[in-house]
One Martini backbone bead per residue (centre of mass of N, CA, C, O) as a GRO file, in nm:
protein
  563
    1UNK     BB    1  10.522   0.108  11.716
    2UNK     BB    2  10.694   0.030  11.978
    3UNK     BB    3  10.832   0.118  12.267
    4UNK     BB    4  11.110  -0.027  12.202
    5UNK     BB    5  11.159   0.132  11.913
    6UNK     BB    6  11.231   0.392  12.034
    7UNK     BB    7  11.425   0.650  12.090
    8UNK     BB    8  11.647   0.733  12.297
    9UNK     BB    9  11.719   0.951  12.517
   10UNK     BB   10  11.926   1.181  12.562
   11UNK     BB   11  12.175   1.286  12.718
   12UNK     BB   12  12.196   1.543  12.929
   13UNK     BB   13  12.484   1.628  12.849
   14UNK     BB   14  12.420   1.658  12.546
   15UNK     BB   15  12.206   1.870  12.567
   16UNK     BB   16  12.384   2.083  12.696
   17UNK     BB   17  12.597   2.102  12.476
   18UNK     BB   18  12.407   2.180  12.248
   19UNK     BB   19  12.302   2.439  12.384
   20UNK     BB   20  12.572   2.586  12.404
   21UNK     BB   21  12.638   2.593  12.103
   22UNK     BB   22  12.387   2.750  12.018
   23UNK     BB   23  12.440   3.005  12.194
   24UNK     BB   24  12.718   3.069  12.088
   25UNK     BB   25  12.634   3.116  11.793
   26UNK     BB   26  12.426   3.336  11.850
   27UNK     BB   27  12.619   3.532  11.990
   28UNK     BB   28  12.804   3.568  11.748
   29UNK     BB   29  12.588   3.690  11.563
   30UNK     BB   30  12.513   3.926  11.750
   31UNK     BB   31  12.792   4.052  11.750
   32UNK     BB   32  12.806   4.109  11.450
   33UNK     BB   33  12.549   4.278  11.438
   34UNK     BB   34  12.645   4.492  11.642
   35UNK     BB   35  12.888   4.583  11.478
   36UNK     BB   36  12.724   4.675  11.231
   37UNK     BB   37  12.553   4.882  11.388
   38UNK     BB   38  12.787   5.051  11.489
   39UNK     BB   39  12.896   5.129  11.212
   40UNK     BB   40  12.633   5.257  11.112
   41UNK     BB   41  12.612   5.466  11.337
   42UNK     BB   42  12.877   5.612  11.272
   43UNK     BB   43  12.798   5.689  10.987
   44UNK     BB   44  12.544   5.850  11.065
   45UNK     BB   45  12.686   6.051  11.249
   46UNK     BB   46  12.866   6.161  11.027
   47UNK     BB   47  12.642   6.248  10.834
   48UNK     BB   48  12.497   6.435  11.032
   49UNK     BB   49  12.738   6.620  11.079
   50UNK     BB   50  12.770   6.705  10.785
   51UNK     BB   51  12.485   6.813  10.745
   52UNK     BB   52  12.497   7.019  10.973
   53UNK     BB   53  12.732   7.174  10.849
   54UNK     BB   54  12.598   7.246  10.584
   55UNK     BB   55  12.352   7.389  10.706
   56UNK     BB   56  12.512   7.594  10.880
   57UNK     BB   57  12.708   7.699  10.621
   58UNK     BB   58  12.496   7.778  10.442
   59UNK     BB   59  12.375   8.021  10.198
   60UNK     BB   60  12.108   7.874  10.245
   61UNK     BB   61  11.789   7.900  10.342
   62UNK     BB   62  11.618   7.696  10.586
   63UNK     BB   63  11.259   7.624  10.580
   64UNK     BB   64  11.015   7.486  10.795
   65UNK     BB   65  10.672   7.390  10.740
   66UNK     BB   66  10.368   7.354  10.823
   67UNK     BB   67  10.039   7.323  10.728
   68UNK     BB   68   9.995   7.640  10.848
   69UNK     BB   69  10.281   7.807  10.816
   70UNK     BB   70  10.467   7.725  11.041
   71UNK     BB   71  10.763   7.742  11.197
   72UNK     BB   72  10.981   7.466  11.270
   73UNK     BB   73  11.259   7.531  11.109
   74UNK     BB   74  11.608   7.658  11.112
   75UNK     BB   75  11.883   7.792  10.995
   76UNK     BB   76  12.136   8.011  11.027
   77UNK     BB   77  12.082   8.165  10.762
   78UNK     BB   78  11.781   8.224  10.816
   79UNK     BB   79  11.824   8.388  11.069
   80UNK     BB   80  11.982   8.613  10.926
   81UNK     BB   81  11.768   8.688  10.710
   82UNK     BB   82  11.531   8.753  10.937
   83UNK     BB   83  11.650   8.900  11.198
   84UNK     BB   84  11.626   8.656  11.422
   85UNK     BB   85  11.575   8.453  11.660
   86UNK     BB   86  11.503   8.127  11.678
   87UNK     BB   87  11.294   8.143  11.914
   88UNK     BB   88  11.118   8.355  11.759
   89UNK     BB   89  11.050   8.192  11.491
   90UNK     BB   90  10.918   7.971  11.623
   91UNK     BB   91  10.575   7.935  11.548
   92UNK     BB   92  10.571   8.132  11.317
   93UNK     BB   93  10.444   8.294  11.066
   94UNK     BB   94  10.566   8.345  10.751
   95UNK     BB   95  10.403   8.614  10.689
   96UNK     BB   96  10.577   8.801  10.881
   97UNK     BB   97  10.835   8.762  10.647
   98UNK     BB   98  10.650   8.898  10.428
   99UNK     BB   99  10.577   9.110  10.214
  100UNK     BB  100  10.268   9.233  10.177
  101UNK     BB  101  10.272   9.243   9.849
  102UNK     BB  102  10.368   8.905   9.856
  103UNK     BB  103  10.166   8.710   9.997
  104UNK     BB  104   9.988   8.621   9.765
  105UNK     BB  105  10.216   8.507   9.594
  106UNK     BB  106  10.298   8.283   9.789
  107UNK     BB  107  10.017   8.134   9.810
  108UNK     BB  108   9.991   8.070   9.515
  109UNK     BB  109  10.248   7.898   9.493
  110UNK     BB  110  10.180   7.699   9.719
  111UNK     BB  111   9.926   7.580   9.585
  112UNK     BB  112  10.069   7.482   9.322
  113UNK     BB  113  10.269   7.290   9.460
  114UNK     BB  114  10.060   7.105   9.599
  115UNK     BB  115   9.918   7.045   9.309
  116UNK     BB  116  10.168   6.999   9.092
  117UNK     BB  117  10.195   7.277   8.885
  118UNK     BB  118  10.481   7.343   9.030
  119UNK     BB  119  10.857   7.354   9.013
  120UNK     BB  120  10.958   7.624   9.009
  121UNK     BB  121  11.087   7.899   9.099
  122UNK     BB  122  11.045   8.197   9.307
  123UNK     BB  123  10.979   8.549   9.356
  124UNK     BB  124  11.034   8.744   9.656
  125UNK     BB  125  10.968   8.945   9.941
  126UNK     BB  126  11.127   8.997  10.235
  127UNK     BB  127  11.105   9.043  10.604
  128UNK     BB  128  11.238   9.168  10.860
  129UNK     BB  129  11.202   9.246  11.186
  130UNK     BB  130  11.291   9.561  11.111
  131UNK     BB  131  11.164   9.586  10.790
  132UNK     BB  132  11.355   9.487  10.593
  133UNK     BB  133  11.398   9.454  10.243
  134UNK     BB  134  11.423   9.147  10.040
  135UNK     BB  135  11.538   8.942   9.790
  136UNK     BB  136  11.401   8.618   9.666
  137UNK     BB  137  11.468   8.276   9.603
  138UNK     BB  138  11.230   8.002   9.581
  139UNK     BB  139  11.245   7.668   9.698
  140UNK     BB  140  10.978   7.425   9.682
  141UNK     BB  141  10.848   7.146   9.895
  142UNK     BB  142  10.687   6.886   9.993
  143UNK     BB  143  10.641   6.744  10.331
  144UNK     BB  144  10.647   6.511  10.564
  145UNK     BB  145  10.481   6.508  10.882
  146UNK     BB  146  10.481   6.449  11.196
  147UNK     BB  147  10.164   6.420  11.325
  148UNK     BB  148  10.057   6.469  11.016
  149UNK     BB  149   9.835   6.453  10.750
  150UNK     BB  150   9.956   6.701  10.634
  151UNK     BB  151  10.169   6.866  10.454
  152UNK     BB  152  10.445   7.039  10.431
  153UNK     BB  153  10.728   7.277  10.394
  154UNK     BB  154  11.025   7.335  10.200
  155UNK     BB  155  11.262   7.604  10.215
  156UNK     BB  156  11.478   7.752   9.970
  157UNK     BB  157  11.675   8.044  10.035
  158UNK     BB  158  11.776   8.322   9.827
  159UNK     BB  159  11.978   8.599   9.817
  160UNK     BB  160  11.908   8.847   9.535
  161UNK     BB  161  11.956   9.150   9.564
  162UNK     BB  162  12.226   9.200   9.411
  163UNK     BB  163  12.149   9.053   9.156
  164UNK     BB  164  11.903   9.227   9.084
  165UNK     BB  165  12.057   9.495   9.069
  166UNK     BB  166  12.254   9.406   8.846
  167UNK     BB  167  12.050   9.327   8.629
  168UNK     BB  168  11.910   9.603   8.610
  169UNK     BB  169  12.162   9.763   8.534
  170UNK     BB  170  12.223   9.603   8.272
  171UNK     BB  171  11.951   9.653   8.139
  172UNK     BB  172  11.980   9.963   8.126
  173UNK     BB  173  12.229   9.960   7.951
  174UNK     BB  174  12.100   9.820   7.710
  175UNK     BB  175  11.876  10.023   7.668
  176UNK     BB  176  12.053  10.273   7.633
  177UNK     BB  177  12.201  10.184   7.376
  178UNK     BB  178  11.950  10.130   7.202
  179UNK     BB  179  11.835  10.415   7.224
  180UNK     BB  180  12.069  10.572   7.103
  181UNK     BB  181  12.062  10.434   6.825
  182UNK     BB  182  11.770  10.511   6.763
  183UNK     BB  183  11.808  10.816   6.766
  184UNK     BB  184  12.030  10.835   6.552
  185UNK     BB  185  11.862  10.704   6.327
  186UNK     BB  186  11.623  10.899   6.320
  187UNK     BB  187  11.791  11.172   6.271
  188UNK     BB  188  11.934  11.048   5.995
  189UNK     BB  189  11.662  10.930   5.825
  190UNK     BB  190  11.446  11.107   5.839
  191UNK     BB  191  11.250  11.307   5.704
  192UNK     BB  192  11.265  11.652   5.696
  193UNK     BB  193  10.953  11.695   5.732
  194UNK     BB  194  10.984  11.529   6.037
  195UNK     BB  195  11.198  11.648   6.234
  196UNK     BB  196  11.036  11.793   6.455
  197UNK     BB  197  10.881  11.544   6.556
  198UNK     BB  198  11.133  11.369   6.617
  199UNK     BB  199  11.260  11.555   6.825
  200UNK     BB  200  11.033  11.544   7.032
  201UNK     BB  201  11.046  11.238   7.067
  202UNK     BB  202  11.339  11.241   7.167
  203UNK     BB  203  11.289  11.417   7.420
  204UNK     BB  204  11.103  11.212   7.553
  205UNK     BB  205  11.315  10.992   7.588
  206UNK     BB  206  11.504  11.156   7.766
  207UNK     BB  207  11.297  11.199   7.993
  208UNK     BB  208  11.261  10.902   8.063
  209UNK     BB  209  11.557  10.834   8.135
  210UNK     BB  210  11.617  11.090   8.339
  211UNK     BB  211  11.335  11.205   8.484
  212UNK     BB  212  11.228  11.434   8.340
  213UNK     BB  213  10.974  11.703   8.278
  214UNK     BB  214  11.178  11.860   8.081
  215UNK     BB  215  11.263  11.902   7.726
  216UNK     BB  216  11.496  12.107   7.534
  217UNK     BB  217  11.540  12.348   7.259
  218UNK     BB  218  11.779  12.617   7.221
  219UNK     BB  219  11.804  12.887   6.989
  220UNK     BB  220  11.993  13.102   6.810
  221UNK     BB  221  11.945  13.444   6.685
  222UNK     BB  222  12.013  13.728   6.552
  223UNK     BB  223  12.321  13.708   6.600
  224UNK     BB  224  12.292  13.597   6.903
  225UNK     BB  225  12.065  13.798   7.050
  226UNK     BB  226  11.859  13.558   7.033
  227UNK     BB  227  11.597  13.338   7.168
  228UNK     BB  228  11.449  12.998   7.127
  229UNK     BB  229  11.201  12.761   7.162
  230UNK     BB  230  11.182  12.496   6.924
  231UNK     BB  231  11.189  12.242   7.126
  232UNK     BB  232  10.942  12.039   7.319
  233UNK     BB  233  10.904  11.855   7.632
  234UNK     BB  234  10.622  11.778   7.848
  235UNK     BB  235  10.480  11.683   8.113
  236UNK     BB  236  10.227  11.612   8.295
  237UNK     BB  237  10.145  11.924   8.448
  238UNK     BB  238  10.360  12.096   8.297
  239UNK     BB  239  10.499  12.399   8.260
  240UNK     BB  240  10.573  12.636   8.002
  241UNK     BB  241  10.818  12.896   7.902
  242UNK     BB  242  10.825  12.932   7.587
  243UNK     BB  243  10.644  13.183   7.510
  244UNK     BB  244  10.843  13.390   7.674
  245UNK     BB  245  11.113  13.291   7.483
  246UNK     BB  246  11.035  13.421   7.219
  247UNK     BB  247  11.282  13.627   7.131
  248UNK     BB  248  11.477  13.653   7.348
  249UNK     BB  249  11.722  13.790   7.525
  250UNK     BB  250  12.044  13.696   7.585
  251UNK     BB  251  12.129  13.911   7.796
  252UNK     BB  252  11.914  13.823   8.017
  253UNK     BB  253  12.092  13.522   8.024
  254UNK     BB  254  12.406  13.548   8.071
  255UNK     BB  255  12.440  13.406   8.350
  256UNK     BB  256  12.337  13.126   8.248
  257UNK     BB  257  12.520  13.112   7.958
  258UNK     BB  258  12.826  13.149   8.017
  259UNK     BB  259  12.938  12.843   8.026
  260UNK     BB  260  12.868  12.735   7.731
  261UNK     BB  261  13.105  12.885   7.583
  262UNK     BB  262  13.305  12.655   7.728
  263UNK     BB  263  13.161  12.370   7.690
  264UNK     BB  264  12.975  12.347   7.936
  265UNK     BB  265  12.806  12.166   8.178
  266UNK     BB  266  12.500  12.226   8.348
  267UNK     BB  267  12.460  12.105   8.695
  268UNK     BB  268  12.160  12.096   8.907
  269UNK     BB  269  12.014  11.939   9.188
  270UNK     BB  270  11.966  12.222   9.370
  271UNK     BB  271  11.837  12.537   9.351
  272UNK     BB  272  11.834  12.612   9.662
  273UNK     BB  273  12.163  12.613   9.678
  274UNK     BB  274  12.165  12.872   9.553
  275UNK     BB  275  12.205  13.176   9.508
  276UNK     BB  276  11.980  13.425   9.486
  277UNK     BB  277  12.098  13.545   9.221
  278UNK     BB  278  12.096  13.276   9.063
  279UNK     BB  279  11.797  13.212   9.090
  280UNK     BB  280  11.701  13.471   8.943
  281UNK     BB  281  11.844  13.409   8.669
  282UNK     BB  282  11.658  13.138   8.620
  283UNK     BB  283  11.415  13.288   8.605
  284UNK     BB  284  11.212  13.197   8.318
  285UNK     BB  285  11.385  12.953   8.183
  286UNK     BB  286  11.228  12.757   8.347
  287UNK     BB  287  11.024  12.568   8.491
  288UNK     BB  288  10.792  12.597   8.708
  289UNK     BB  289  10.933  12.471   9.003
  290UNK     BB  290  11.216  12.408   8.978
  291UNK     BB  291  11.480  12.183   9.118
  292UNK     BB  292  11.625  12.082   8.850
  293UNK     BB  293  11.913  12.117   8.620
  294UNK     BB  294  12.010  12.081   8.260
  295UNK     BB  295  12.281  12.197   8.039
  296UNK     BB  296  12.400  12.195   7.691
  297UNK     BB  297  12.580  12.260   7.426
  298UNK     BB  298  12.548  12.365   7.075
  299UNK     BB  299  12.773  12.259   6.831
  300UNK     BB  300  12.936  12.382   6.519
  301UNK     BB  301  13.219  12.346   6.580
  302UNK     BB  302  13.276  12.688   6.679
  303UNK     BB  303  12.961  12.711   6.684
  304UNK     BB  304  12.705  12.853   6.871
  305UNK     BB  305  12.355  12.754   6.865
  306UNK     BB  306  12.289  12.630   7.167
  307UNK     BB  307  12.063  12.431   7.369
  308UNK     BB  308  12.025  12.146   7.589
  309UNK     BB  309  11.755  12.055   7.825
  310UNK     BB  310  11.669  11.987   8.179
  311UNK     BB  311  11.376  11.941   8.392
  312UNK     BB  312  11.294  11.925   8.745
  313UNK     BB  313  10.985  11.933   8.940
  314UNK     BB  314  10.878  11.705   9.135
  315UNK     BB  315  11.192  11.626   9.176
  316UNK     BB  316  11.494  11.591   9.260
  317UNK     BB  317  11.807  11.567   9.062
  318UNK     BB  318  12.088  11.363   8.997
  319UNK     BB  319  12.288  11.399   8.742
  320UNK     BB  320  12.421  11.185   8.550
  321UNK     BB  321  12.673  11.106   8.338
  322UNK     BB  322  12.488  10.968   8.130
  323UNK     BB  323  12.288  11.201   8.092
  324UNK     BB  324  12.495  11.406   7.992
  325UNK     BB  325  12.591  11.238   7.750
  326UNK     BB  326  12.318  11.214   7.613
  327UNK     BB  327  12.267  11.514   7.567
  328UNK     BB  328  12.512  11.561   7.386
  329UNK     BB  329  12.452  11.349   7.167
  330UNK     BB  330  12.167  11.443   7.092
  331UNK     BB  331  12.241  11.734   7.026
  332UNK     BB  332  12.428  11.666   6.786
  333UNK     BB  333  12.205  11.522   6.618
  334UNK     BB  334  12.014  11.763   6.595
  335UNK     BB  335  12.203  11.945   6.445
  336UNK     BB  336  12.241  11.757   6.200
  337UNK     BB  337  11.939  11.751   6.119
  338UNK     BB  338  11.902  12.057   6.073
  339UNK     BB  339  12.127  12.081   5.858
  340UNK     BB  340  12.008  11.880   5.661
  341UNK     BB  341  11.754  12.044   5.604
  342UNK     BB  342  11.898  12.300   5.508
  343UNK     BB  343  12.043  12.165   5.271
  344UNK     BB  344  11.784  12.059   5.116
  345UNK     BB  345  11.675  12.373   5.095
  346UNK     BB  346  11.878  12.456   4.922
  347UNK     BB  347  12.002  12.556   4.654
  348UNK     BB  348  12.107  12.376   4.391
  349UNK     BB  349  12.398  12.486   4.371
  350UNK     BB  350  12.475  12.430   4.670
  351UNK     BB  351  12.411  12.128   4.676
  352UNK     BB  352  12.618  12.042   4.464
  353UNK     BB  353  12.864  12.124   4.630
  354UNK     BB  354  12.804  11.940   4.876
  355UNK     BB  355  12.755  11.655   4.723
  356UNK     BB  356  13.047  11.610   4.602
  357UNK     BB  357  13.156  11.478   4.879
  358UNK     BB  358  12.937  11.211   4.847
  359UNK     BB  359  12.964  11.150   4.550
  360UNK     BB  360  13.021  10.819   4.388
  361UNK     BB  361  12.980  10.815   4.073
  362UNK     BB  362  13.277  10.864   3.963
  363UNK     BB  363  13.384  10.587   4.089
  364UNK     BB  364  13.155  10.378   3.972
  365UNK     BB  365  13.012  10.488   3.695
  366UNK     BB  366  12.746  10.591   3.846
  367UNK     BB  367  12.455  10.646   3.983
  368UNK     BB  368  12.271  10.721   4.239
  369UNK     BB  369  12.056  10.544   4.437
  370UNK     BB  370  11.743  10.534   4.544
  371UNK     BB  371  11.575  10.470   4.818
  372UNK     BB  372  11.300  10.202   4.842
  373UNK     BB  373  11.346  10.018   5.068
  374UNK     BB  374  11.298   9.713   5.158
  375UNK     BB  375  11.386   9.388   5.091
  376UNK     BB  376  11.209   9.122   4.954
  377UNK     BB  377  11.156   8.781   5.016
  378UNK     BB  378  11.031   8.571   4.750
  379UNK     BB  379  10.831   8.324   4.692
  380UNK     BB  380  10.644   8.147   4.466
  381UNK     BB  381  10.373   8.145   4.640
  382UNK     BB  382  10.389   8.488   4.680
  383UNK     BB  383  10.420   8.643   4.407
  384UNK     BB  384  10.139   8.752   4.340
  385UNK     BB  385  10.101   8.918   4.599
  386UNK     BB  386  10.355   9.090   4.561
  387UNK     BB  387  10.276   9.220   4.290
  388UNK     BB  388  10.029   9.361   4.407
  389UNK     BB  389  10.184   9.534   4.613
  390UNK     BB  390  10.377   9.674   4.404
  391UNK     BB  391  10.145   9.866   4.279
  392UNK     BB  392  10.209  10.039   4.485
  393UNK     BB  393  10.240  10.401   4.552
  394UNK     BB  394  10.490  10.622   4.703
  395UNK     BB  395  10.481  10.973   4.809
  396UNK     BB  396  10.532  11.281   4.863
  397UNK     BB  397  10.239  11.453   5.006
  398UNK     BB  398   9.973  11.711   4.974
  399UNK     BB  399   9.675  11.845   4.999
  400UNK     BB  400   9.479  12.119   4.930
  401UNK     BB  401   9.262  11.961   5.093
  402UNK     BB  402   9.239  11.870   5.424
  403UNK     BB  403   8.989  11.668   5.393
  404UNK     BB  404   9.175  11.449   5.226
  405UNK     BB  405   9.312  11.375   5.496
  406UNK     BB  406   9.432  11.086   5.629
  407UNK     BB  407   9.477  10.837   5.890
  408UNK     BB  408   9.769  10.660   6.018
  409UNK     BB  409   9.881  10.415   6.242
  410UNK     BB  410  10.170  10.343   6.447
  411UNK     BB  411  10.101  10.100   6.652
  412UNK     BB  412  10.387   9.912   6.676
  413UNK     BB  413  10.635  10.096   6.556
  414UNK     BB  414  10.654   9.958   6.234
  415UNK     BB  415  10.351   9.983   6.115
  416UNK     BB  416  10.121  10.074   5.848
  417UNK     BB  417   9.779  10.071   5.760
  418UNK     BB  418   9.665  10.062   5.423
  419UNK     BB  419   9.345  10.164   5.282
  420UNK     BB  420   9.129  10.125   5.022
  421UNK     BB  421   8.818  10.274   4.949
  422UNK     BB  422   8.759  10.137   4.664
  423UNK     BB  423   8.892   9.809   4.695
  424UNK     BB  424   9.022   9.718   4.989
  425UNK     BB  425   9.302   9.733   4.980
  426UNK     BB  426   9.614   9.636   5.144
  427UNK     BB  427   9.894   9.801   5.325
  428UNK     BB  428  10.213   9.751   5.463
  429UNK     BB  429  10.402  10.003   5.612
  430UNK     BB  430  10.718  10.055   5.669
  431UNK     BB  431  10.925  10.244   5.865
  432UNK     BB  432  11.155  10.277   5.653
  433UNK     BB  433  10.971  10.410   5.438
  434UNK     BB  434  10.866  10.648   5.610
  435UNK     BB  435  11.139  10.779   5.667
  436UNK     BB  436  11.202  10.845   5.366
  437UNK     BB  437  10.930  10.997   5.277
  438UNK     BB  438  10.729  11.033   5.516
  439UNK     BB  439  10.416  11.117   5.677
  440UNK     BB  440  10.338  11.258   5.405
  441UNK     BB  441  10.123  11.097   5.171
  442UNK     BB  442  10.107  10.957   4.842
  443UNK     BB  443   9.868  10.712   4.750
  444UNK     BB  444   9.876  10.443   4.506
  445UNK     BB  445   9.680  10.219   4.394
  446UNK     BB  446   9.626   9.949   4.187
  447UNK     BB  447   9.345  10.091   4.091
  448UNK     BB  448   9.429  10.425   4.098
  449UNK     BB  449   9.385  10.529   4.368
  450UNK     BB  450   9.403  10.833   4.551
  451UNK     BB  451   9.591  10.923   4.853
  452UNK     BB  452   9.603  11.105   5.165
  453UNK     BB  453   9.857  11.063   5.424
  454UNK     BB  454   9.888  11.054   5.786
  455UNK     BB  455  10.140  10.946   5.992
  456UNK     BB  456  10.115  10.844   6.315
  457UNK     BB  457  10.338  10.860   6.591
  458UNK     BB  458  10.245  10.643   6.799
  459UNK     BB  459  10.323  10.620   7.152
  460UNK     BB  460  10.062  10.438   7.269
  461UNK     BB  461  10.133  10.163   7.214
  462UNK     BB  462  10.071   9.818   7.202
  463UNK     BB  463  10.202   9.523   7.347
  464UNK     BB  464  10.232   9.200   7.273
  465UNK     BB  465  10.179   8.950   7.525
  466UNK     BB  466  10.293   8.677   7.774
  467UNK     BB  467  10.217   8.731   8.112
  468UNK     BB  468  10.253   8.634   8.426
  469UNK     BB  469  10.036   8.695   8.719
  470UNK     BB  470   9.902   8.916   8.976
  471UNK     BB  471   9.627   9.001   9.192
  472UNK     BB  472   9.567   9.260   9.455
  473UNK     BB  473   9.387   9.336   9.723
  474UNK     BB  474   9.488   9.559   9.907
  475UNK     BB  475   9.773   9.498  10.102
  476UNK     BB  476   9.805   9.149  10.125
  477UNK     BB  477   9.732   9.018  10.371
  478UNK     BB  478   9.636   8.708  10.453
  479UNK     BB  479   9.411   8.766  10.674
  480UNK     BB  480   9.260   8.985  10.470
  481UNK     BB  481   9.210   8.770  10.264
  482UNK     BB  482   9.012   8.673  10.005
  483UNK     BB  483   8.925   8.475   9.744
  484UNK     BB  484   8.859   8.757   9.566
  485UNK     BB  485   9.153   8.922   9.620
  486UNK     BB  486   9.302   8.694   9.442
  487UNK     BB  487   9.504   8.614   9.142
  488UNK     BB  488   9.545   8.502   8.833
  489UNK     BB  489   9.721   8.628   8.538
  490UNK     BB  490   9.710   8.726   8.180
  491UNK     BB  491   9.913   8.914   7.994
  492UNK     BB  492   9.847   9.058   7.658
  493UNK     BB  493   9.898   9.373   7.715
  494UNK     BB  494  10.116   9.674   7.680
  495UNK     BB  495  10.182   9.992   7.815
  496UNK     BB  496  10.291  10.287   7.959
  497UNK     BB  497   9.970  10.307   8.107
  498UNK     BB  498   9.899   9.986   8.070
  499UNK     BB  499   9.676   9.692   8.082
  500UNK     BB  500   9.593   9.361   7.953
  501UNK     BB  501   9.384   9.098   8.096
  502UNK     BB  502   9.338   8.760   8.212
  503UNK     BB  503   9.136   8.562   8.396
  504UNK     BB  504   9.148   8.333   8.671
  505UNK     BB  505   8.839   8.257   8.733
  506UNK     BB  506   8.559   8.419   8.950
  507UNK     BB  507   8.616   8.707   8.975
  508UNK     BB  508   8.505   9.027   9.085
  509UNK     BB  509   8.521   9.268   8.824
  510UNK     BB  510   8.515   9.628   8.805
  511UNK     BB  511   8.466   9.930   8.729
  512UNK     BB  512   8.702  10.115   8.931
  513UNK     BB  513   8.875   9.920   9.032
  514UNK     BB  514   9.132   9.855   9.284
  515UNK     BB  515   9.471   9.731   9.232
  516UNK     BB  516   9.734   9.501   9.225
  517UNK     BB  517  10.014   9.426   9.014
  518UNK     BB  518  10.220   9.132   8.925
  519UNK     BB  519  10.513   9.105   8.708
  520UNK     BB  520  10.719   8.952   8.448
  521UNK     BB  521  10.942   9.024   8.229
  522UNK     BB  522  11.090   8.926   7.898
  523UNK     BB  523  11.368   9.004   7.974
  524UNK     BB  524  11.685   8.956   8.066
  525UNK     BB  525  11.625   9.025   8.387
  526UNK     BB  526  11.334   8.980   8.480
  527UNK     BB  527  11.151   9.212   8.548
  528UNK     BB  528  10.980   9.347   8.822
  529UNK     BB  529  10.632   9.441   8.832
  530UNK     BB  530  10.457   9.697   9.032
  531UNK     BB  531  10.106   9.798   9.027
  532UNK     BB  532   9.868  10.038   9.032
  533UNK     BB  533   9.519   9.998   8.943
  534UNK     BB  534   9.250  10.078   8.711
  535UNK     BB  535   8.946  10.001   8.591
  536UNK     BB  536   8.817  10.055   8.242
  537UNK     BB  537   8.762   9.747   8.138
  538UNK     BB  538   8.497   9.489   8.069
  539UNK     BB  539   8.537   9.166   7.890
  540UNK     BB  540   8.451   8.936   8.051
  541UNK     BB  541   8.788   8.825   8.123
  542UNK     BB  542   8.872   9.107   8.013
  543UNK     BB  543   9.111   9.351   8.130
  544UNK     BB  544   9.131   9.709   8.159
  545UNK     BB  545   9.417   9.906   8.262
  546UNK     BB  546   9.540  10.173   8.473
  547UNK     BB  547   9.791  10.347   8.581
  548UNK     BB  548   9.820  10.512   8.935
  549UNK     BB  549  10.079  10.601   8.999
  550UNK     BB  550  10.304  10.848   9.044
  551UNK     BB  551  10.474  10.658   8.825
  552UNK     BB  552  10.332  10.503   8.570
  553UNK     BB  553  10.600  10.557   8.389
  554UNK     BB  554  10.866  10.389   8.401
  555UNK     BB  555  11.170  10.298   8.288
  556UNK     BB  556  11.120   9.998   8.240
  557UNK     BB  557  10.863  10.024   8.063
  558UNK     BB  558  10.965  10.229   7.861
  559UNK     BB  559  11.194  10.057   7.748
  560UNK     BB  560  11.024   9.807   7.675
  561UNK     BB  561  10.850   9.965   7.458
  562UNK     BB  562  11.115  10.051   7.273
  563UNK     BB  563  11.202   9.732   7.194
   0.00000   0.00000   0.00000
């Protein structure tokens, strides 16, 4: 192409016009873009304002922590929960606001959340600036923090103090009703040969529920001129006045017993508040050192038979209306059980007169059938084994020679394992059968061997469980904790006075070590239990511990063991 063939340069005025059009178009686009950004900014401002309002008015406390556990930011609700000004909270370690006994629990959960092995919420106790303790449910998740290589954590905290109190109260109500029906069933069904032992067991349950240190039954005799303590349960370390009250004169305690003749329940929360004359009247009737007492009359129709009472020695007790109602109900059931035994021991002619009121044979056209225990549903595959078990025979009986009496434990509260020494056959005897026959049995094995057995109503049975928890040495403050001072545990069995658990990790635990354990029961309320324990046995990673608190068996564990 020659020089003459090239396109001529555009006219300068054309270039200028083209440039103006291009800039005008670009400016128009920028204006539209700016308008879009302005609209988006307004939307963001509105969203931020709404979020700020939600955060400010939220009933959930929001706490953001940096990688070191220092508080980075809090919302208004969290400020109220922690009971301190926002300026005071910022840059403070979160451990300052967690109850000392729960700091290890928090850091265990924190580690598991960072590791991605835990997603669910957990419960701990927080501590306000003034020291007040409150219960919280914590939802936590890792968050990326600006200018930090490691993630921080965002906590959503709910105050569940009232919820926890309500759940525990409802759980106790449920336990209370179940216990009452259990007591009524025991006293109405157990063999009369075991009534005395069952009554003492019942009194122990009443003591556990009420917090009493002594529960007793006192009956009048000798034409109501004398009284005796016929059944009694006393707590560990509590002295009993029962020996001095056997056959005691009723007249000597007329001032004490005057109100029961009017069917009134006597409830005293503090014996020191009584007049000196009244205090002297109660001396000798209650456990030494008694601080509170309760007793209610035992009537059969219009006849006053005695009283059932409770003593509190370790600490004063304000006897609740529920405890008073329980004492009355249990007392009535004890009277019925004692009268049932008396009726069964009555001469045959008298029994026939009494039983004609309940004998339905004339109406049904047949004889009453004797109860033979629970009915088993047997499939064809287990028929042979069932027939073998059926060849066992049990009846009430005791040997002439006490040396021939062997013992079987009611380990789980439901069954006793009977083993034949001759052929090694075994039989699981259900509690319903034991109640009917009695605890003193004559057992005849399928091989023909006869044995005499006493079933011990073992009250310290262990319950097999699977509950996760933690153990903490020392007071639990994070700064004082070493890696060997806390860790996860899996509780495998529990009794009213101890637990057995398995360790996770390589912590060094030895016999006589003392630490605290915290775990959640699998009951309706998810009750949280925290106990100080001492190690009694170590087998590999399985640890056996005994509770050593002032009240090693509290109501929650006691009820849990009875259900």
